[in-house]
PDB file of C-alpha atoms in Angstrom:
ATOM      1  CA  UNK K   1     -33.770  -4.412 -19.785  1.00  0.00           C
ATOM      2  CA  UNK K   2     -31.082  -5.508 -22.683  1.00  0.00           C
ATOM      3  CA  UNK K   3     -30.546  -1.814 -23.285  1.00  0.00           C
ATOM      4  CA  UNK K   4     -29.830  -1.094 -19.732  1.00  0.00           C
ATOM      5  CA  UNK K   5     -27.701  -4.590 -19.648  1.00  0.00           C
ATOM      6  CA  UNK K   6     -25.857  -3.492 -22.535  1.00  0.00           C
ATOM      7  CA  UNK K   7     -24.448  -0.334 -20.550  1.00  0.00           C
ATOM      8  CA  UNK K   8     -23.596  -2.035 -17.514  1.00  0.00           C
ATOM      9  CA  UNK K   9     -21.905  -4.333 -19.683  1.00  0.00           C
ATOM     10  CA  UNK K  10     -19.852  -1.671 -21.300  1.00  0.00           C
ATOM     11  CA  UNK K  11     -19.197   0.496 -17.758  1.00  0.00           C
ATOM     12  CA  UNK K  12     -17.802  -2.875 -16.182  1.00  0.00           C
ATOM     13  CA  UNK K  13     -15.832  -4.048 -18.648  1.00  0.00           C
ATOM     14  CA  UNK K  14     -13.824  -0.067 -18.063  1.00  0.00           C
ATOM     15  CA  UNK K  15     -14.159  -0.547 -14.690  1.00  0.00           C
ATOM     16  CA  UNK K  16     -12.540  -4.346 -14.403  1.00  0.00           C
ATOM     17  CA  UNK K  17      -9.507  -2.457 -16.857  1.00  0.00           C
ATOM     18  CA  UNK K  18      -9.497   0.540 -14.293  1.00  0.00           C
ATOM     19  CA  UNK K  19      -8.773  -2.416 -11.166  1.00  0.00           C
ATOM     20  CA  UNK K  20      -7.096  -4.582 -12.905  1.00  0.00           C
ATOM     21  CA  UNK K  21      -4.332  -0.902 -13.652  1.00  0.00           C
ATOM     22  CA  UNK K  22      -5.586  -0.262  -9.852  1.00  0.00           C
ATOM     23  CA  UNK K  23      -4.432  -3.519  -8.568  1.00  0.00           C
ATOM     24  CA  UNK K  24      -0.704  -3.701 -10.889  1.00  0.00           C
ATOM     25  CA  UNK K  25      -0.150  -0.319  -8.767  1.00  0.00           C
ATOM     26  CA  UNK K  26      -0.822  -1.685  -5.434  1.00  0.00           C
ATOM     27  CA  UNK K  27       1.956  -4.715  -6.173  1.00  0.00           C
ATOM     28  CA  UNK K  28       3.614  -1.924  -7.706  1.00  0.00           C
ATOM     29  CA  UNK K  29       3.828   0.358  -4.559  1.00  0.00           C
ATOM     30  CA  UNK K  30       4.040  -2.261  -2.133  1.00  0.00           C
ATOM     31  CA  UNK K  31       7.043  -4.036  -3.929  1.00  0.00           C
ATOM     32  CA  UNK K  32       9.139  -0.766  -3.723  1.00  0.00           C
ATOM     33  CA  UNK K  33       7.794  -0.544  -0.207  1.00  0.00           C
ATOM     34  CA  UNK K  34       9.372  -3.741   0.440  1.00  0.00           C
ATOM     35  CA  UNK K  35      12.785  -3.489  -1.249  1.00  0.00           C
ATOM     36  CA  UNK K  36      12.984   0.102  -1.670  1.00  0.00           C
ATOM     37  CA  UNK K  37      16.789   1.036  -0.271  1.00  0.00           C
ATOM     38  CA  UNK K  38      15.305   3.822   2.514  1.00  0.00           C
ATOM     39  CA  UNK K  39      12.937   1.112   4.042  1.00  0.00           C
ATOM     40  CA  UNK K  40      15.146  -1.946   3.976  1.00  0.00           C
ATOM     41  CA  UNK K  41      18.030  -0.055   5.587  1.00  0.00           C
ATOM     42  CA  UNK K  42      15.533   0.744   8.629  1.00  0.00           C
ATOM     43  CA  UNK K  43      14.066  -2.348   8.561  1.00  0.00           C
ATOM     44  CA  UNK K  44      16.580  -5.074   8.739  1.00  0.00           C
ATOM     45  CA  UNK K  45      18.698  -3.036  11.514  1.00  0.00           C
ATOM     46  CA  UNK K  46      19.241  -5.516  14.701  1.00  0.00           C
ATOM     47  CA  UNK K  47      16.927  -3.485  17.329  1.00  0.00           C
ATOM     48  CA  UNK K  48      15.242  -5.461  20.096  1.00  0.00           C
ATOM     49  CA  UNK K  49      12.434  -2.282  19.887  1.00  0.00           C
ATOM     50  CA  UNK K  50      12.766  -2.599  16.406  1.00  0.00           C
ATOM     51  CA  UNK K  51       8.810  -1.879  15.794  1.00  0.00           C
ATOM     52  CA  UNK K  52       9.186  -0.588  12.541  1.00  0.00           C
ATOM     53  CA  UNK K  53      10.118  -4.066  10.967  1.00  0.00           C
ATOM     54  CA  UNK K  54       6.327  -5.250  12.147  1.00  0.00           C
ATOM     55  CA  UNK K  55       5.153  -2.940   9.608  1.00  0.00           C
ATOM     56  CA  UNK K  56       7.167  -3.174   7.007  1.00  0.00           C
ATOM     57  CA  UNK K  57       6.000  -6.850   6.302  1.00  0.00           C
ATOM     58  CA  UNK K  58       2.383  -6.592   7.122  1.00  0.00           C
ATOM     59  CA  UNK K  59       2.544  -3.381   5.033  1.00  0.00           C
ATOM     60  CA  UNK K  60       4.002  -5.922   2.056  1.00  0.00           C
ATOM     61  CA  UNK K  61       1.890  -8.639   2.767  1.00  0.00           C
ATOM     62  CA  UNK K  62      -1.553  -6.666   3.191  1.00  0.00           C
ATOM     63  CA  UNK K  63      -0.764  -4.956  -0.743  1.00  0.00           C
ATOM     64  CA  UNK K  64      -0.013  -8.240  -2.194  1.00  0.00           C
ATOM     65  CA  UNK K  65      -2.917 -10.103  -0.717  1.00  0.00           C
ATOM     66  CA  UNK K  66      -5.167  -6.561  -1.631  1.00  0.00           C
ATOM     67  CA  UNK K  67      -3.480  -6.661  -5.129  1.00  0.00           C
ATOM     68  CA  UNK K  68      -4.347 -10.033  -6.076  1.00  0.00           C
ATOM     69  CA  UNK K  69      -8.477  -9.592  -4.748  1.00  0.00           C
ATOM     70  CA  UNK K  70      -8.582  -6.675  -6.827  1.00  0.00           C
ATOM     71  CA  UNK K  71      -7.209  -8.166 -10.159  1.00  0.00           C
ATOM     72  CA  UNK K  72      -8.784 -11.599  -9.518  1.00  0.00           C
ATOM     73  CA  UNK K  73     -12.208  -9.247  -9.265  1.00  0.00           C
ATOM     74  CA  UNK K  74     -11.396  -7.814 -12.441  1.00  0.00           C
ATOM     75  CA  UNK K  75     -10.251 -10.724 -14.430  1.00  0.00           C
ATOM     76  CA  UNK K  76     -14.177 -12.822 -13.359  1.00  0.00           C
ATOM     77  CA  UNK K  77     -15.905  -9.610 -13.709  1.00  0.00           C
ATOM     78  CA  UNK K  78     -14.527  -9.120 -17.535  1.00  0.00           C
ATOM     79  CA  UNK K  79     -15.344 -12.914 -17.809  1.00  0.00           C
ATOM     80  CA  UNK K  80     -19.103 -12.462 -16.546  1.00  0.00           C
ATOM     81  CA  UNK K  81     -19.437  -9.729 -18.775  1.00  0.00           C
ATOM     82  CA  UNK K  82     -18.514 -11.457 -21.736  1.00  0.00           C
ATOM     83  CA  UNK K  83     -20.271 -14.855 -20.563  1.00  0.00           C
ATOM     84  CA  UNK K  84     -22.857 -13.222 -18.784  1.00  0.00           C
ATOM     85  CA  UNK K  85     -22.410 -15.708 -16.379  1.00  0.00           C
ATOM     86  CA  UNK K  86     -24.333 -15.448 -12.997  1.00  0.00           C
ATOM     87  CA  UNK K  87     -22.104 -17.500 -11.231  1.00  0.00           C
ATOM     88  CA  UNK K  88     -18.698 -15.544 -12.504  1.00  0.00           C
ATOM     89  CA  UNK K  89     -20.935 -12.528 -11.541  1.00  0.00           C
ATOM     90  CA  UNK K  90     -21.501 -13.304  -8.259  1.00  0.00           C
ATOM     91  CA  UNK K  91     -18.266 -14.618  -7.659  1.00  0.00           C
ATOM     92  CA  UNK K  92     -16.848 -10.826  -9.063  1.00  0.00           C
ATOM     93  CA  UNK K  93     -19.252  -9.250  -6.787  1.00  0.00           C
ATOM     94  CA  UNK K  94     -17.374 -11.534  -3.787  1.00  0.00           C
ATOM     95  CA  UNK K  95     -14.046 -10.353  -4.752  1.00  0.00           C
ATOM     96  CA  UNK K  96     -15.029  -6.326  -4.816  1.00  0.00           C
ATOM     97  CA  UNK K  97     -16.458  -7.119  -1.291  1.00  0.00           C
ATOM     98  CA  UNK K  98     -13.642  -8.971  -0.202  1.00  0.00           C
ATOM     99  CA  UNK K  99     -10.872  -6.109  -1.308  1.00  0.00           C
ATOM    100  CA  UNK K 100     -13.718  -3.640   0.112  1.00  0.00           C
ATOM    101  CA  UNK K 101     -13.617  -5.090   3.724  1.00  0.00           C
ATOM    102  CA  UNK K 102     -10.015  -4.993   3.218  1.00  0.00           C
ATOM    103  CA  UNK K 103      -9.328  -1.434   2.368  1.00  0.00           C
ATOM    104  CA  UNK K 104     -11.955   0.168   5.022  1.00  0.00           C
ATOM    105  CA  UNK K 105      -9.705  -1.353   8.290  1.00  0.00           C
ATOM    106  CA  UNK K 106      -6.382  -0.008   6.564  1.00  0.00           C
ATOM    107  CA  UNK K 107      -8.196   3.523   5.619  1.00  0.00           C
ATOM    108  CA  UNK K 108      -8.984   3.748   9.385  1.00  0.00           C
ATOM    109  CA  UNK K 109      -5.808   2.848  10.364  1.00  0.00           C
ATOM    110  CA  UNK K 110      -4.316   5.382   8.136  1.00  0.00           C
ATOM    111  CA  UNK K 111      -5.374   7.859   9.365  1.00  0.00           C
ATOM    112  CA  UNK K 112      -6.158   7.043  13.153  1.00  0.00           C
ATOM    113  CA  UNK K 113      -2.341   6.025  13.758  1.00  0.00           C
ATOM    114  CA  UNK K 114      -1.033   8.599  10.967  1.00  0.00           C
ATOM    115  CA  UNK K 115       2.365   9.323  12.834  1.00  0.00           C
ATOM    116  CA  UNK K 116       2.925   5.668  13.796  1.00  0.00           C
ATOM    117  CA  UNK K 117       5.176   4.883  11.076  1.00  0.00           C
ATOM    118  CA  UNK K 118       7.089   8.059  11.395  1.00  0.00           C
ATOM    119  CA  UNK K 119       7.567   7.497  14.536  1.00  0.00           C
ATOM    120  CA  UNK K 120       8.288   4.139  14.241  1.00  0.00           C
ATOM    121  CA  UNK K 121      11.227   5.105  11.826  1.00  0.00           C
ATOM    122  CA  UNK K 122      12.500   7.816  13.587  1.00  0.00           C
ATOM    123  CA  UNK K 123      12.998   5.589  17.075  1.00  0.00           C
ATOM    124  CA  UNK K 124      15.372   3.370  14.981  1.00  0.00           C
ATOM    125  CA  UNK K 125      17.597   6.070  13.554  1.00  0.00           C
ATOM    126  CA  UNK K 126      17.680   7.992  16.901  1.00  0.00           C
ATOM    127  CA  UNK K 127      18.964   4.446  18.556  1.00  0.00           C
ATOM    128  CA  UNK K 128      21.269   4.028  16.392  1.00  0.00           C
ATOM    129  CA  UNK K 129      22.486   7.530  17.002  1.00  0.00           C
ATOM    130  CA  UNK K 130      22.527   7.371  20.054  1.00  0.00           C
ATOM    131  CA  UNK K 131      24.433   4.042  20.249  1.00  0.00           C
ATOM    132  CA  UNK K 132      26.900   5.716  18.073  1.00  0.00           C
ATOM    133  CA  UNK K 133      27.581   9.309  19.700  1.00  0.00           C
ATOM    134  CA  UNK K 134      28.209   6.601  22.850  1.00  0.00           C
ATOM    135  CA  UNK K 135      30.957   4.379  21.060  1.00  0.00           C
ATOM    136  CA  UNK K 136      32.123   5.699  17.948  1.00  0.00           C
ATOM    137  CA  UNK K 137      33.961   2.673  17.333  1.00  0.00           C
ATOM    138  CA  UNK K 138      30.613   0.700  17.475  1.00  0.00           C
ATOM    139  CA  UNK K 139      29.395  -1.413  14.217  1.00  0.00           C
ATOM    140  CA  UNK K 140      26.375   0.769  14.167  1.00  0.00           C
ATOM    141  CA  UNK K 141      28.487   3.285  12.381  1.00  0.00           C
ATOM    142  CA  UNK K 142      28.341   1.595   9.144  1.00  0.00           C
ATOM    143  CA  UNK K 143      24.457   0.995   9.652  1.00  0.00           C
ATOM    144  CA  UNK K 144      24.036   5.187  10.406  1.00  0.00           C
ATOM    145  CA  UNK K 145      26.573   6.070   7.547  1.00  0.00           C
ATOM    146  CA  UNK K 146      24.070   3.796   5.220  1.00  0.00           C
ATOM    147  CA  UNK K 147      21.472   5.884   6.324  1.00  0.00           C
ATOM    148  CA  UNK K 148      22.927   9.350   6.079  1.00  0.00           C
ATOM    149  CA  UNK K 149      23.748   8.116   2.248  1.00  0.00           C
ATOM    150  CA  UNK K 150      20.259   7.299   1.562  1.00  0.00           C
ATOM    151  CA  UNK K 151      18.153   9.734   2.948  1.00  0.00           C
ATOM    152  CA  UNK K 152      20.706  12.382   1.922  1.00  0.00           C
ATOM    153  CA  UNK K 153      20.852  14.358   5.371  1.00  0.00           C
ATOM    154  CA  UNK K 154      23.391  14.481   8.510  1.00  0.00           C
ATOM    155  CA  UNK K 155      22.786  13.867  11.605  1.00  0.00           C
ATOM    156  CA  UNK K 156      20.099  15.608  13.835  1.00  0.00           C
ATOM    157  CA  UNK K 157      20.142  18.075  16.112  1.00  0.00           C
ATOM    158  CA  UNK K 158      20.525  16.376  19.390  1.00  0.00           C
ATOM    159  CA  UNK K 159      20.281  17.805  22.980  1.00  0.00           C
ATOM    160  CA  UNK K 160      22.656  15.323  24.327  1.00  0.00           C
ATOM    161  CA  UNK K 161      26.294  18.328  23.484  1.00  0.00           C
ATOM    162  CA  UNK K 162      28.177  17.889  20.555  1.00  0.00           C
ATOM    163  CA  UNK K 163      27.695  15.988  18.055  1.00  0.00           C
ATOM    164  CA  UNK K 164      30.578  17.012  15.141  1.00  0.00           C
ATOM    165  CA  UNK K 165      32.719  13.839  15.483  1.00  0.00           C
ATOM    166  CA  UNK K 166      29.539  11.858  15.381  1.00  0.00           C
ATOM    167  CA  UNK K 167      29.017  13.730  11.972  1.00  0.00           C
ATOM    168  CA  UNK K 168      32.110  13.632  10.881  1.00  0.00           C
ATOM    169  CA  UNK K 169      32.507  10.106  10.992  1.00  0.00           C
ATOM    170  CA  UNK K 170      28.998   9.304   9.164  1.00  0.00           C
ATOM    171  CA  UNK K 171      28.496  11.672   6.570  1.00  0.00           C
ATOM    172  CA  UNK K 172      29.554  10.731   3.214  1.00  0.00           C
ATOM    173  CA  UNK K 173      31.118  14.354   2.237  1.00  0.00           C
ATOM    174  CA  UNK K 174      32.184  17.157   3.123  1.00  0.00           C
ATOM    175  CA  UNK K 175      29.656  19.234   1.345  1.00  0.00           C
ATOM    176  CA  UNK K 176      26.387  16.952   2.800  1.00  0.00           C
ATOM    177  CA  UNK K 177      28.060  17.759   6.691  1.00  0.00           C
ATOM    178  CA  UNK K 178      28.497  21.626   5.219  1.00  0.00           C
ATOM    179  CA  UNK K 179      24.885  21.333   4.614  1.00  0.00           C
ATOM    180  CA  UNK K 180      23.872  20.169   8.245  1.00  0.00           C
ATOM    181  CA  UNK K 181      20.509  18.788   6.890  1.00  0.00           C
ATOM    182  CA  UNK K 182      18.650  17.139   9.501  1.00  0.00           C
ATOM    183  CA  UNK K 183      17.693  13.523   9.146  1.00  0.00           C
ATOM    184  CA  UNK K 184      14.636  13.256  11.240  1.00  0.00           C
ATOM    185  CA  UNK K 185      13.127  16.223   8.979  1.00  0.00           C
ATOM    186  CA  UNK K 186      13.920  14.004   5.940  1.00  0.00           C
ATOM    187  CA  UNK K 187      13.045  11.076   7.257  1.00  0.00           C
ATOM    188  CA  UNK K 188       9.001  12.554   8.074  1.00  0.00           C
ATOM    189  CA  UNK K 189       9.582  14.502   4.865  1.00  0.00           C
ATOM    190  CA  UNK K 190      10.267  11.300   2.199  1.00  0.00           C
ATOM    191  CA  UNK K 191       7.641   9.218   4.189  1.00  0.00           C
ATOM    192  CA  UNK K 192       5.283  12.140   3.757  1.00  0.00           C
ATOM    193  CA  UNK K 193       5.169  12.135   0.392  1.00  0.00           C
ATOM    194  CA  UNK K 194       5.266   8.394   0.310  1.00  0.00           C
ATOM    195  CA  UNK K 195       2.119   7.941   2.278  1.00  0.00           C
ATOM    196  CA  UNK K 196       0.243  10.626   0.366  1.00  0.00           C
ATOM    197  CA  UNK K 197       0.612   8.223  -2.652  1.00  0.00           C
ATOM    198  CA  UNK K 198      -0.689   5.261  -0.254  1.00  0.00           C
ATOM    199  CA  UNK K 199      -3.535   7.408   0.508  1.00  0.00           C
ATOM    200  CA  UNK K 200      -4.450   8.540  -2.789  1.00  0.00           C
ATOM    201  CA  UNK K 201      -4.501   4.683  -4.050  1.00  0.00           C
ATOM    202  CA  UNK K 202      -6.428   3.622  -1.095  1.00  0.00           C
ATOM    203  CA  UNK K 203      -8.843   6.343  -2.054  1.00  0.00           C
ATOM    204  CA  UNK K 204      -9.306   5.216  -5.475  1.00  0.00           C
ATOM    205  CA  UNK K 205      -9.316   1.685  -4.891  1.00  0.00           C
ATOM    206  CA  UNK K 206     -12.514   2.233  -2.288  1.00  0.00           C
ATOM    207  CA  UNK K 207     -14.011   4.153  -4.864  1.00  0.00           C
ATOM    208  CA  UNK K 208     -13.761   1.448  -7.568  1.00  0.00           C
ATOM    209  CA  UNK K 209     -14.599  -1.182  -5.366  1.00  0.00           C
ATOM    210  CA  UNK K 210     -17.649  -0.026  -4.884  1.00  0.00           C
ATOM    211  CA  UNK K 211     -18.892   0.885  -8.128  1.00  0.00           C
ATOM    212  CA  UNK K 212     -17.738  -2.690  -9.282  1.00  0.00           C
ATOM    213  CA  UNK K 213     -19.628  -4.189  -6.228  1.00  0.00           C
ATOM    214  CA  UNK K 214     -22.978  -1.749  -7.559  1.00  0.00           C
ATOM    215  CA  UNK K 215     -22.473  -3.034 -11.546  1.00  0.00           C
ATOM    216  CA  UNK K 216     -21.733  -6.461 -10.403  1.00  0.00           C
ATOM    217  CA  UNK K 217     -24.959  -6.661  -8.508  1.00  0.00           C
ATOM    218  CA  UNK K 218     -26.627  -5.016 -11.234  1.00  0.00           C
ATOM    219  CA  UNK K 219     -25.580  -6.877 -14.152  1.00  0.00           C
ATOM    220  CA  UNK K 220     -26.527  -9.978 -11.678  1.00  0.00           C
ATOM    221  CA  UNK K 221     -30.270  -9.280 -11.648  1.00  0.00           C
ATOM    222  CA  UNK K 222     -30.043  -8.019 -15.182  1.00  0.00           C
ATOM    223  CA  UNK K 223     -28.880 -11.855 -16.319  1.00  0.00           C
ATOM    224  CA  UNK K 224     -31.452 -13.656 -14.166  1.00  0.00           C
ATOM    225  CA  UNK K 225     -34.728 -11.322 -14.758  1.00  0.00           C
ATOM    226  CA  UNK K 226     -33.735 -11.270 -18.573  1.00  0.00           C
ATOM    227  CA  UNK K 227     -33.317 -14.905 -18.697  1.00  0.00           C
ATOM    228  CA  UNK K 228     -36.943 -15.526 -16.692  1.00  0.00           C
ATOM    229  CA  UNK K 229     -38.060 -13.329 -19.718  1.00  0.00           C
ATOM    230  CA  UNK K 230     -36.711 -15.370 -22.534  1.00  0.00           C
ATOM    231  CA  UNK K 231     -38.522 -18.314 -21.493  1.00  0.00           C
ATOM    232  CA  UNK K 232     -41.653 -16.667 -20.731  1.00  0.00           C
ATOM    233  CA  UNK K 233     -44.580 -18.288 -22.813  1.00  0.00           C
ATOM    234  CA  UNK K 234     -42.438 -21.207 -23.402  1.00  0.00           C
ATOM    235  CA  UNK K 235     -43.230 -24.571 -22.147  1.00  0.00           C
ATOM    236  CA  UNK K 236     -41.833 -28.241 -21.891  1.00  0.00           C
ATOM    237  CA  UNK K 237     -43.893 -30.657 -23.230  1.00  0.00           C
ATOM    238  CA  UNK K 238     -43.595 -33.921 -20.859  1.00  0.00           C
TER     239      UNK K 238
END
């Protein structure tokens, strides 16, 4: 029983160090998600169908909160290591459950609405387009010249006729309008690589999760049935 204590011991003390690096990343990616110059420019655009700004906060929010579980989890589960502590145990094992019912919902989500962000960020550029092939000398311009700065491209290809003045008006230089990249393609191509990192950590951070919920239930049992043995054949005289 103390041998087998002794590795848990060691194997959660790498694992709290693994979620504690785990849940620095999530802040990490969810702070750049939040002020990151290609999301904020979509995000704080004036749009009464603006649904992209909806996600963008409970995107920040949801890491943060996620974040915090998971290094709270790591900092008591270090602490019931060194302790050996049933109540910091338990209270570790709480934490990995809590981040675990957390990361299943978004994991679905991820990939049941996978194009709803895309989408979402593509509706805002095309109105703004739109509002600006209609009157050039609307103050969208500056918003879709922001845009075409950021994300590097110009313009789209639109059905609606021509769209060179809008172009030619937006586009920071010469050489990007030469280029005629298309900004819906590199719109769904940044946020494609983007969510392939928020899939990988969500990944990870289910994996960890549960091996820290499985070593914190362990090393739970391990405390209590080794301390029932310590006082076997021992007795209070009253």
């Amino acid at each position: 029983l103390r041998c087998g204590m002794r590795t848990t011991k060691c194997q959660l003390l790498v694992t709290s160090l693994c979620v504690m690096l785990l849940g620095l990343s999530v802040a990490t990616l969810s702070t750049v998600t939040h002020y990151g110059l290609h999301f904020t420019l979509l995000s704080n655009i004036s749009l009464e169908s603006n649904s992209y700004r909806v996600i963008h906060h409970a995107a920040f929010y949801f890491g943060i909160c996620l974040s915090m579980t998971l290094i709270l989890a790591a900092l008591l589960s270090s602490a019931a290591t060194v302790r050996e502590s049933q109540l910091l145990t338990a209270m570790g094992f709480f934490c990995f459950a809590l981040a675990f019912c957390g990361l299943i919902p978004a994991a679905c989500w991820r990939y049941t609405h996978s194009t709803e962000v895309e989408d979402s960020m593509m509706d805002v550029y095309d109105l703004v387009y739109e509002e600006v092939r209609r009157n050039a000398s609307s103050f969208r311009r500056h918003e879709l010249t922001a845009i075409h700065e950021a994300f590097l491209c110009c313009g789209k290809r639109s059905p609606f006729g021509d769209t060179a003045n809008v172009e030619t008006t937006t586009c920071p230089s010469r050489q990007m309008r030469d280029a005629g990249q298309d900004c819906l393609q590199e719109i769904r191509d940044f946020l494609k690589k983007h969510m392939g990192f928020v899939s990988t950590l969500l990944g990870i951070a289910i994996g960890f999760t549960v091996y820290g919920m499985i070593l914190t239930s362990f090393l739970w049992f391990s405390i209590h049935f080794s301390s029932n043995l310590d006082r076997k054949g021992k007795y209070i005289l009253r």
